[in-house]
Structure formats: C-alpha cells, structure tokens
XYZ file of C-alpha atoms in Angstrom:
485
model
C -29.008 37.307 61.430
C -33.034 36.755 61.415
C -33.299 39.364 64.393
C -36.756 40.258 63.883
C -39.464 38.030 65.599
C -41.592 35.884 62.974
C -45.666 36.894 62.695
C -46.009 33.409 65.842
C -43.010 34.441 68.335
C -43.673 38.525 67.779
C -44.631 40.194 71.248
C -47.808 41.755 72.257
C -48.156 45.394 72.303
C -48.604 46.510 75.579
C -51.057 49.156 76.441
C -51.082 52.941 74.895
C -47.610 51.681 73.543
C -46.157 51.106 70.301
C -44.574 47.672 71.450
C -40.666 48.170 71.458
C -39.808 51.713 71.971
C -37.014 54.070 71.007
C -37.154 56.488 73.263
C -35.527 59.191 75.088
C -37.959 58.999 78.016
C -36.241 56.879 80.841
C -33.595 58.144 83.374
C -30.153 57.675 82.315
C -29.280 55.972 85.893
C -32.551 55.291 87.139
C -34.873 52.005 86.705
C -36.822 51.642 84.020
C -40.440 53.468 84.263
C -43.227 51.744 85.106
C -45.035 52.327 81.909
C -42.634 53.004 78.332
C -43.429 56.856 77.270
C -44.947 56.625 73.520
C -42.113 57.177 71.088
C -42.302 60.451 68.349
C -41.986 58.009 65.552
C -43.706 54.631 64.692
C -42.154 51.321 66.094
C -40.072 49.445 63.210
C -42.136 46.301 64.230
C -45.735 48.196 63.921
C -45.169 50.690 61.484
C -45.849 48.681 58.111
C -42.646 50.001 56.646
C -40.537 47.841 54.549
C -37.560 46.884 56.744
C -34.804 44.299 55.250
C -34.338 41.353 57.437
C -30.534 40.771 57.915
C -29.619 38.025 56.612
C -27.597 34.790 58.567
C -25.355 34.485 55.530
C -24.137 38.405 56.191
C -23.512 37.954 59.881
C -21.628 34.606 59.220
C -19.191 36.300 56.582
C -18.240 38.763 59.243
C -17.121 36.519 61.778
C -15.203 34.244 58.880
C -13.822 37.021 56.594
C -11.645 39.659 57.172
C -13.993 41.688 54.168
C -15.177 44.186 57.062
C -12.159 45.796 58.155
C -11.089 45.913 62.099
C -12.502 48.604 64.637
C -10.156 50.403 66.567
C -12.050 53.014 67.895
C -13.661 53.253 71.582
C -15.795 50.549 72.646
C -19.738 51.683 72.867
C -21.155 50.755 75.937
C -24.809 49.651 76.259
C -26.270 49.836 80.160
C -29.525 47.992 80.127
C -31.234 47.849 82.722
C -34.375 44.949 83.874
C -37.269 45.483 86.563
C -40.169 43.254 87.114
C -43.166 44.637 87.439
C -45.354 41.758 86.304
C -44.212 41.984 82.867
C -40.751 42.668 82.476
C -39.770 46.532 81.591
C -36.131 47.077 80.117
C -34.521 50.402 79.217
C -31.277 51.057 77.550
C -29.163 53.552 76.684
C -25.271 54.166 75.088
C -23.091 55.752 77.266
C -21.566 59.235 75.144
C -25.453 59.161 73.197
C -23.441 56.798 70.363
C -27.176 55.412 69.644
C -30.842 55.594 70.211
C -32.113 54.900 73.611
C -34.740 52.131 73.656
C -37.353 50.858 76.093
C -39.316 47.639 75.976
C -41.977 45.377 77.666
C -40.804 41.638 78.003
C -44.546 39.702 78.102
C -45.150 38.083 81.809
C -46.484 34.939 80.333
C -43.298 34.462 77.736
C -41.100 35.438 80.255
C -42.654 32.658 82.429
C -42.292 30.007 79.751
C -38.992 30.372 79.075
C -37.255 30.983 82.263
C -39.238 27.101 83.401
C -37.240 26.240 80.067
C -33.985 27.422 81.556
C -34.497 26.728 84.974
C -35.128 22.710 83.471
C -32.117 23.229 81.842
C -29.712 23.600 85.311
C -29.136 22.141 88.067
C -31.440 22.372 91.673
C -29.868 22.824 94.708
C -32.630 21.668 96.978
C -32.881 18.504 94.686
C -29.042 16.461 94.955
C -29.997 14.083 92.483
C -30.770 16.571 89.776
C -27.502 16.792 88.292
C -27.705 13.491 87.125
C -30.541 14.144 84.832
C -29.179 17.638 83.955
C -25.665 16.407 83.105
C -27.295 13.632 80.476
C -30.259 14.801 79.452
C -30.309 18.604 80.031
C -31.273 20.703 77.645
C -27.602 22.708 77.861
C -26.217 19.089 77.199
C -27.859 18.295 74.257
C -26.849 20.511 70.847
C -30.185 20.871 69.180
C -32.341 21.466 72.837
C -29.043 23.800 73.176
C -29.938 25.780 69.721
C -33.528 25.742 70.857
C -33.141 27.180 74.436
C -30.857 29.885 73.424
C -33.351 31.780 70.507
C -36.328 31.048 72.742
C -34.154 33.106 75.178
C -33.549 35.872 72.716
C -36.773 35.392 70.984
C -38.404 36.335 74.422
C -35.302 38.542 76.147
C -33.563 40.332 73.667
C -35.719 43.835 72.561
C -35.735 44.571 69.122
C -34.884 47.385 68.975
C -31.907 46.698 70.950
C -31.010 44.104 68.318
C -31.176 45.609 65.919
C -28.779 48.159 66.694
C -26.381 44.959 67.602
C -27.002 44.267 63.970
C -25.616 47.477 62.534
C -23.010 47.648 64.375
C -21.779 44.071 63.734
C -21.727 45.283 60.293
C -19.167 47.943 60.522
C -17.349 45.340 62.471
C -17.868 46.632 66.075
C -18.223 44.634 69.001
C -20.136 46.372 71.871
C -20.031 45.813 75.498
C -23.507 45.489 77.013
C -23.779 46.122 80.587
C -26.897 44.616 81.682
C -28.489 44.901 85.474
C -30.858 41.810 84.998
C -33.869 42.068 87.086
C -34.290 39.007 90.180
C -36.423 36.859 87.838
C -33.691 37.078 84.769
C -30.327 36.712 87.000
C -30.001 32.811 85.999
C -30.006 34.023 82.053
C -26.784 32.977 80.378
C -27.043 36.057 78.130
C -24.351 35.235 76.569
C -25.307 32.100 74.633
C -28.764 33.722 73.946
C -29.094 32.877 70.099
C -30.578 35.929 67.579
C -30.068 33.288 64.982
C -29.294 30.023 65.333
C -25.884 30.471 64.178
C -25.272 33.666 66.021
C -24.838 34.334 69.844
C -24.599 37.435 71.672
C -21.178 36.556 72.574
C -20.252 36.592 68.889
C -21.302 40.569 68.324
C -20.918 41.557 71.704
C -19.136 41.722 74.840
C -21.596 41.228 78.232
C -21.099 41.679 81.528
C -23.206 42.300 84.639
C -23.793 45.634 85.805
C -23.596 45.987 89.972
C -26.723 48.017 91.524
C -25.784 51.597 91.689
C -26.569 51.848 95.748
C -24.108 49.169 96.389
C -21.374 51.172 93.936
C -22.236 54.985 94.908
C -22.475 53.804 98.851
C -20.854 56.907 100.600
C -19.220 54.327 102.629
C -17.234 52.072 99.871
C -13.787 52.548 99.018
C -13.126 50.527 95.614
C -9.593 49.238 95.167
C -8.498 49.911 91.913
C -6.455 47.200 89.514
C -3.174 49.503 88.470
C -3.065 50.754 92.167
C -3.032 47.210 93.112
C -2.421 44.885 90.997
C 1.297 44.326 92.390
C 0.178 43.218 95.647
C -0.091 39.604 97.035
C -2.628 37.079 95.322
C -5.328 35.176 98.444
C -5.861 31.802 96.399
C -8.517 30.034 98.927
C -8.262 26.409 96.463
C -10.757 23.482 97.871
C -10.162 24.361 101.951
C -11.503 21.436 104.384
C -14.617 22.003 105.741
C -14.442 20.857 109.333
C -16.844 17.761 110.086
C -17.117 17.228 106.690
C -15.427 13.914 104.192
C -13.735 14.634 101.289
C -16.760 12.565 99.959
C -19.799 14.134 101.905
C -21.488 17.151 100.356
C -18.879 20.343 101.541
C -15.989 17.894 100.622
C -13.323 17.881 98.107
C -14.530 19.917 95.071
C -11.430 19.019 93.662
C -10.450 16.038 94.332
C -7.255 14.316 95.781
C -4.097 16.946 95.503
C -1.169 16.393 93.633
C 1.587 17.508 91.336
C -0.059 16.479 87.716
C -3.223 18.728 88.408
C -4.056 21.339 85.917
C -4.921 24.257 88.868
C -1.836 23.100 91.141
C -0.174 23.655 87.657
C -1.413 26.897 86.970
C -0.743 28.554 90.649
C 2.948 27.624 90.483
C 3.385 30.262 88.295
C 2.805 33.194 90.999
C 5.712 34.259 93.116
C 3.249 36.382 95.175
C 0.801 34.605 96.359
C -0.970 33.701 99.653
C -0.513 31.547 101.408
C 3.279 31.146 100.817
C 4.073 27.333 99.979
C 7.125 25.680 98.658
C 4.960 23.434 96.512
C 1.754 24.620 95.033
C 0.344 21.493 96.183
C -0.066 22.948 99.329
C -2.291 25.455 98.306
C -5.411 22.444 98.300
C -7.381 21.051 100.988
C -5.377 23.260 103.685
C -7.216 23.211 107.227
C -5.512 26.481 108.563
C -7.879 28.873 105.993
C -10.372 30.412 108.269
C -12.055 33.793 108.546
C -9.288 34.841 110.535
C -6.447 34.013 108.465
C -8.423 35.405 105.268
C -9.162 39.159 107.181
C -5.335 39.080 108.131
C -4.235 38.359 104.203
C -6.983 40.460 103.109
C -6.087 43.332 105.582
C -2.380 42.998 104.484
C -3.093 44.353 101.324
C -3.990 41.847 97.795
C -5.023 42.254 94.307
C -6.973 39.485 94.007
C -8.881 36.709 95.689
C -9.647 33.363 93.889
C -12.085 31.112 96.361
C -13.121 27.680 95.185
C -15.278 25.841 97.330
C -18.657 25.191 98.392
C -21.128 28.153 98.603
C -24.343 27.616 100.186
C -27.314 30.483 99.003
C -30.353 30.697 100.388
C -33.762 30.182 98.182
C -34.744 33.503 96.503
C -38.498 33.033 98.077
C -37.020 33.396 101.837
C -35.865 36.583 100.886
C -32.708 36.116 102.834
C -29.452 36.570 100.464
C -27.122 37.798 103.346
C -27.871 34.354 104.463
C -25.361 33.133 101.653
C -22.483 31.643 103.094
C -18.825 30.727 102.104
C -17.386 27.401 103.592
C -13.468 28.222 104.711
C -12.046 25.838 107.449
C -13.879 28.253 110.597
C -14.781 25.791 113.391
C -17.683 25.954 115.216
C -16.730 28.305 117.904
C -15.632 31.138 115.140
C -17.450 34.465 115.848
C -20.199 34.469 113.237
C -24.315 35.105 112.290
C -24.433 31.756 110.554
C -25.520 28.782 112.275
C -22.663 26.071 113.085
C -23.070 22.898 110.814
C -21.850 20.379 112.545
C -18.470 21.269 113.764
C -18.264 24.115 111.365
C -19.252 27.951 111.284
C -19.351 29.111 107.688
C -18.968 32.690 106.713
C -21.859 34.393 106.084
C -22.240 37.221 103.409
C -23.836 38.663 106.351
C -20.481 38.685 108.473
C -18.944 40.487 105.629
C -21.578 42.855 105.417
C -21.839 43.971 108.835
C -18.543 42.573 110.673
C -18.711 42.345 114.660
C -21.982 44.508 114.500
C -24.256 43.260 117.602
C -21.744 40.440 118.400
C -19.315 42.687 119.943
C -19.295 46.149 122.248
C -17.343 47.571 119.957
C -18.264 46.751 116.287
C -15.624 46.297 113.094
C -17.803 46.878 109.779
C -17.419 43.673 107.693
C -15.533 45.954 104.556
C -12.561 46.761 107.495
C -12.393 42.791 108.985
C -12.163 41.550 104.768
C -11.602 44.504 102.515
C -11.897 42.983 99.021
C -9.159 43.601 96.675
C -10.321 44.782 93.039
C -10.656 41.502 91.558
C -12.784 38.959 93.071
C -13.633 35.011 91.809
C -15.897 33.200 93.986
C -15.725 29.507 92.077
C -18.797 27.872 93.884
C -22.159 26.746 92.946
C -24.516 29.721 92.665
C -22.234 32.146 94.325
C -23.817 34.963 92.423
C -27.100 34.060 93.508
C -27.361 36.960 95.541
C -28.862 38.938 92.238
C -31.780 36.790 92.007
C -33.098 38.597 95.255
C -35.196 41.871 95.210
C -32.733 42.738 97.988
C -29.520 41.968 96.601
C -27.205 41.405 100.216
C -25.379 38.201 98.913
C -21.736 37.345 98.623
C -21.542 38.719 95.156
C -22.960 42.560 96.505
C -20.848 42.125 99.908
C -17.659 42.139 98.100
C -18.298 44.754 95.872
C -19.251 46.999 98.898
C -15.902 46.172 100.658
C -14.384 47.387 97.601
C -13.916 44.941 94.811
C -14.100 47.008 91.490
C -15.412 43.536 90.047
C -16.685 39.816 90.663
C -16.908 36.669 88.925
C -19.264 34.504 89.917
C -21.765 31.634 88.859
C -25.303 31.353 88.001
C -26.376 28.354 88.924
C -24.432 25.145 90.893
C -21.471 23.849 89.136
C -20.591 19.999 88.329
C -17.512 19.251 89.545
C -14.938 17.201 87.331
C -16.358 14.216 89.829
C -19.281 14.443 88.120
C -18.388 14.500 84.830
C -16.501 11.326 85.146
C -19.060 9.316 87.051
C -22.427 10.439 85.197
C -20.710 10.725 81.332
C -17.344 9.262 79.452
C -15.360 12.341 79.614
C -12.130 12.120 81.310
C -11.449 15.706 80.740
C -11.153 17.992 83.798
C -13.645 20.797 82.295
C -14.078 22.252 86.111
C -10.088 22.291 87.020
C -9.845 23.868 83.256
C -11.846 27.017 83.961
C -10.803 27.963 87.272
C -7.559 28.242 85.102
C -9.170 30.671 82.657
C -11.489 32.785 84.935
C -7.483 32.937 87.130
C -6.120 34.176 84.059
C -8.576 36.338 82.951
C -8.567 38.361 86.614
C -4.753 38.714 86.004
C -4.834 39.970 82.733
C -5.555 44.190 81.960
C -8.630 43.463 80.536
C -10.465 40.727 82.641
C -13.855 40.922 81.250
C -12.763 40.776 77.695
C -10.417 38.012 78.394
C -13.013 35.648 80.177
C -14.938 36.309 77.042
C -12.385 35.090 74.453
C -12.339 31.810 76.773
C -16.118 31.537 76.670
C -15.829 32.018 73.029
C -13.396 29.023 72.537
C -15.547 26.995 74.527
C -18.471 27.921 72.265
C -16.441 27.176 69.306
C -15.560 23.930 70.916
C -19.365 23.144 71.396
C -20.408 24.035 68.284
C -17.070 21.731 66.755
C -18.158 18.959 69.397
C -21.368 19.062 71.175
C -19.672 16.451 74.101
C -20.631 17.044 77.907
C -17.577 18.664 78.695
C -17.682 21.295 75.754
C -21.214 21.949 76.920
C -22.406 25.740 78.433
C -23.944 23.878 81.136
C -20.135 24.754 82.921
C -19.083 27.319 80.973
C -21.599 29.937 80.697
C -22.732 29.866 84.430
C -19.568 32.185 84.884
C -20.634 35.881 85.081
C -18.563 39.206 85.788
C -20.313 42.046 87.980
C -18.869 44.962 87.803
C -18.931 48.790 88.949
C-alpha cells in the first residue's frame, strides 16, 4: 500500500509546523486546536530519513492469504476528530494510548478540489434531473473515475501519519475501528471507499463509523436505551407510508414501488414475530395510511428496540443554516400539531418536533425525547437523512434521535436512487435499493451492527470490483453511514 503522498500530491507545510504531526498536544475529547503544537521529533514526511514505502503487493497478500495469522485481541479504537477553520485541522488519538496521537492540516484549496469532485459525483437535491446524469455518467458509476475519486479522497483526507499507523497494523493482521467526527464540509465523504492504493480501501484495513458530537451524547438530559436492555422489545418498521396529497408517482410517492408478496423487504420482515404494526401479512407493512406522528409516539412510547423508516426525507440546504428544519414524511395530515409547514394536505415531521415536542405550541409542553423516545437502534432509509452533520449546528434528524436516546443511527449521505431509477435510467433489473434496506435491517438486529453493515459494504465492494455494473456501484451503497455514541 503506496500510503505516502508522491513529491506532486504531497501537502504543504503549514506555518511553524512540521506538516503532519505526531503529537501529544490536543485534548483527548476536545476539538482539534486551532494551530498543531510542533512535535519533539521530525515529521516522517520532512525529516529526510529513509522510510520504506509499503508495498501494494504486501497489503494484497494479507487480505488473500491466511500467512498473517488472525487477531483476537481487543479492537483499537481510533477517534478522529475534523474542524474547519479555513484549512481543515484533524486530531486523533487511540483510545487505552495503543498508538501515537497525531494531528494534521488538510490544505483549504485541496480540500476544495476534491470535495467539487465528490459533490459531482452524487446526486443534487435542488436539481431533480441530476440523477440521471449521476446514475450514467457519475463518477461513482464508472470503475476507473471510481479508482480515481477514491485516492484523490485519501490523497487529500487521509493524514499520514494516521496511515501509516493503518499500515502497521494491517500487517500484524489487525483491523481497527476508526471513529471519525467529520467536520460540516467533510460529512458527504464516503470514508469508507477512500482508496490509500488503488487496490486498497479503508474498508479493507479498517472498520469506520461516525462519531456523534459529544454535547448531543453527554446532554444531562438524554437517557440512551441500551441494545441488551432492549433488544427483546417490539420492532417500529415505518416501510414506504403514503404521504397524504401526494401519487405514488409524484415526488413523496412510492419509494418502493407497488406492494406485494414476491418483494425482497416484504420478504425479509416476515421473519419478525414482534414487530409493529401487527399484520397478518407482511404486505401490509407498505404504503399504510394510518402511520402518523401519533401512532409512531404511541409505538415508540410503548417500548421498541428498533425503528427502521423508509421514506422520503426532506433536509434543508446547509447554507440556510436550518437542520432542525429536516423533516420526515409519515402519513400526518395537514391539521397534525407540528413546526413544519403543511405541504399540500400534509404536515411532515420535523426534526424540530422531535427536538422540542409541544414546546410553544401548547400551555403545557412535552419535550420531543418523551412524545418519540428513540429505541437504541435507529435506520432512517431516506435521501440525505444524515444531512444534519453537514451543518455547523448539527439539530437534524440524525442528532434528534440520538438525543431521545438512540445509542446509534444509520443514515445516508447523500439522496438515494430508488430501484425505479435504476430500471428506467440503466439495464439492471436488480432491486439494489429493496436489497440494502435488507442488510442495514439485519445488521441493526445483529450484536454487532456496525461490524455487520461493514461485512455487507465489503461484499458490495467485492462485487464492484468483480463487476463494475450500476447496481454494484457505491453510488447506493456507501451513502449508508452509522453514528454512534
């Protein structure tokens, strides 16, 4: 793995620094400082010492031989953690002190380039046409504008330092989790495709996952559910509700498509004997009209493990500075008790309403975490229902159910193509969409969710890499990100 950057692609120093730091100098669970504190030692890009390169061939043996024998000893855990500042500061550190801590500067200008590379690469929600050209000419479409994207990513994203210490590890056959807390500009980043190599992703030497802002977690007021206190209770499946005033075919219609028997998700729920609501045929559980705000706080409030939502999610621009403006489309009429705006003949729920409840719309206020306390596991399948993080002011869906007590959340980067789409804009007749709403499902009802998702992603990155087809593509795939506490 060629993780260090060549003489073109290598960062600027910034000032009175060594470039990438190792460093003991930033808070453990702070931000990272404004400026990187200079490091005792000399940087392993600037010093002039020799440094071997590790080599592709080395990290491709270890994921195709068994010559590196299996870890079985506690996960290390990396928290990085992002803040813009012009440039881009990152610190890091191992939780236990297993490794070096390490601070870095991320460029403003690189950081720039590549995140109009990315942002090229996915679909825009304020422009309906553009998933046409993302779907068949995208750059997370197309194999070698794939490859490209994901080491310009790492090229400009992934510290070296950092990377290296990826590298070592890999080689005594341990796979990290890294924790990252990516800052507003860097939420959309499908870290785990980045590429160190271009046949190595970070999903190959490491487990990721999203780490939720500490205020939200440490808020004196949040009571998290736990899993194994929980995880007998009732499952709230929310599949495809009707929107009120809205077609199947209009633009909060059927995400799914028509109901019935052969479906891969109707399929998949008929396994539960606990879920909610309670149907004789799991059919039922799609395009209900009876799923409103009300009936959700009255399941939620009776006590679940989980809640699986797939729908429409509508989130606000990033420059109106408005994330509790997110909302969640359920089957609420227009004369539902709610801070969003009707739409027609329908009142969506705001992440604002489950932020702050009744507060100002009644005499005497319920906070939003009593009306719909989360239960531990959360999977909001919508387009950009995690866009809450790419606000300075995180207040979005993803945040409000982690403060009403969701220990985690799955949620998407960026809007998803529905199966719909696939078939109309390319010759798949696959049902890619239906397909991982089944694995996130299964991955939130498994012991280990996080790791579990992964393993999916990794099969779909195998699949890519076996057949770079639309429907293998990480355009779907890797816009699915866990937040967690």
């Amino acid at each position: 793995m060629s993780i260090r950057p060549s003489t073109d692609d290598q960062l600027p120093e910034p000032p009175d620094s060594g470039g990438v730091l190792d460093t003991g100098g930033v808070s453990p669970d702070g931000p990272p400082t404004d400026t990187p504190q200079a490091s005792s030692g000399p940087s392993p890009q600037h010093s002039g010492e020799s440094r071997p390169s590790p080599s592709t061939e080395s990290v491709q043996q270890r994921h195709s031989t068994s010559t590196v024998p299996e870890y079985t000893g506690p996960t290390p855990t990396a928290l990085i953690r992002m803040a813009d500042a012009g440039d881009v500061y990152v610190s890091w550190r191992w939780v236990g002190e297993t490794a070096a801590r390490g601070v870095a500067v991320l460029p403003r200008d690189q950081v720039r380039v590549v995140l109009r590379l990315l942002a090229d690469a996915v679909p825009d929600p304020a422009r309906p046409d553009d998933l046409r050209r993302v779907l068949t000419e995208g750059s997370l479409v197309d194999p070698v504008a794939e490859v490209t994207l994901a080491q310009a990513l790492s090229r400009t994203l992934l510290p070296y330092g950092l990377a290296v210490q990826l590298y070592e590890l890999s080689q005594r056959g341990i796979r990290p989790h890294l924790r990252i807390q990516p800052s507003p500009r860097l939420a959309q980043v499908p870290w785990e495709i980045i590429a160190p190599d271009p046949d190595v992703r970070l999903i190959d030497i490491a487990d990721v996952s999203l780490l939720a802002p500490v205020s939200v977690v440490r808020a004196p007021e949040r009571i998290a559910h736990r899993w194994n206190d929980t995880k007998d209770l009732p499952v709230v499946a929310v599949l495809d509700p009707r929107v009120p005033g809205f077609r199947a075919d209009s633009e909060l219609g059927s995400v799914l498509g028509r109901p019935h028997a052969d479906m891969p998700v109707a399929h998949h729920f008929s396994r539960y004997d606990r879920l909610l609501p309670t149907v004789a045929d799991p059919v039922e559980l799609l395009r209900r009209t009876d799923i409103d705000r009300t009936w959700l706080s009255a399941a939620l409030r009776g006590g679940a493990s989980r809640l699986v939502y797939v729908g429409h999610v509508t989130a606000p621009a990033p420059e109106s500075g408005e994330s509790e403006h997110a909302e969640l489309h359920l089957c609420c009429t227009a004369d539902a008790r709610g801070f969003a705006a009707p739409n027609r003949t329908h009142r969506p729920l705001s992440a604002k309403d489950l932020l702050l409840g009744t507060y100002t719309l009644d005499s005497t206020p319920v906070p939003g975490r009593e009306l719909w306390p989360m239960p531990s596991r959360v999977a909001l399948i919508a387009c950009e229902s995690g866009g809450d993080l790419r606000f300075t002011e995180a207040l979005g869906l993803t945040t409000a159910a982690l403060s009403a007590g969701a220990e985690l959340v799955t949620a998407t980067r960026w809007p998803l193509p529905t199966d719909h789409a696939f078939h109309t804009l390319t010759s798949t007749t696959a049902l890619p969409l239906q397909t991982a709403i089944c694995a996130v499902d299964t991955a939130h009802d498994s012991p280990t969710p996080i790791p579990t998702l992964l393993t999916w992603q990794r099969t779909r990155l195998a699949a890519w890499r076996d057949s770079p087809i639309p429907e293998n593509s990480p355009l779907l795939w890797s816009a699915f990100a866990t937040v967690s506490d």
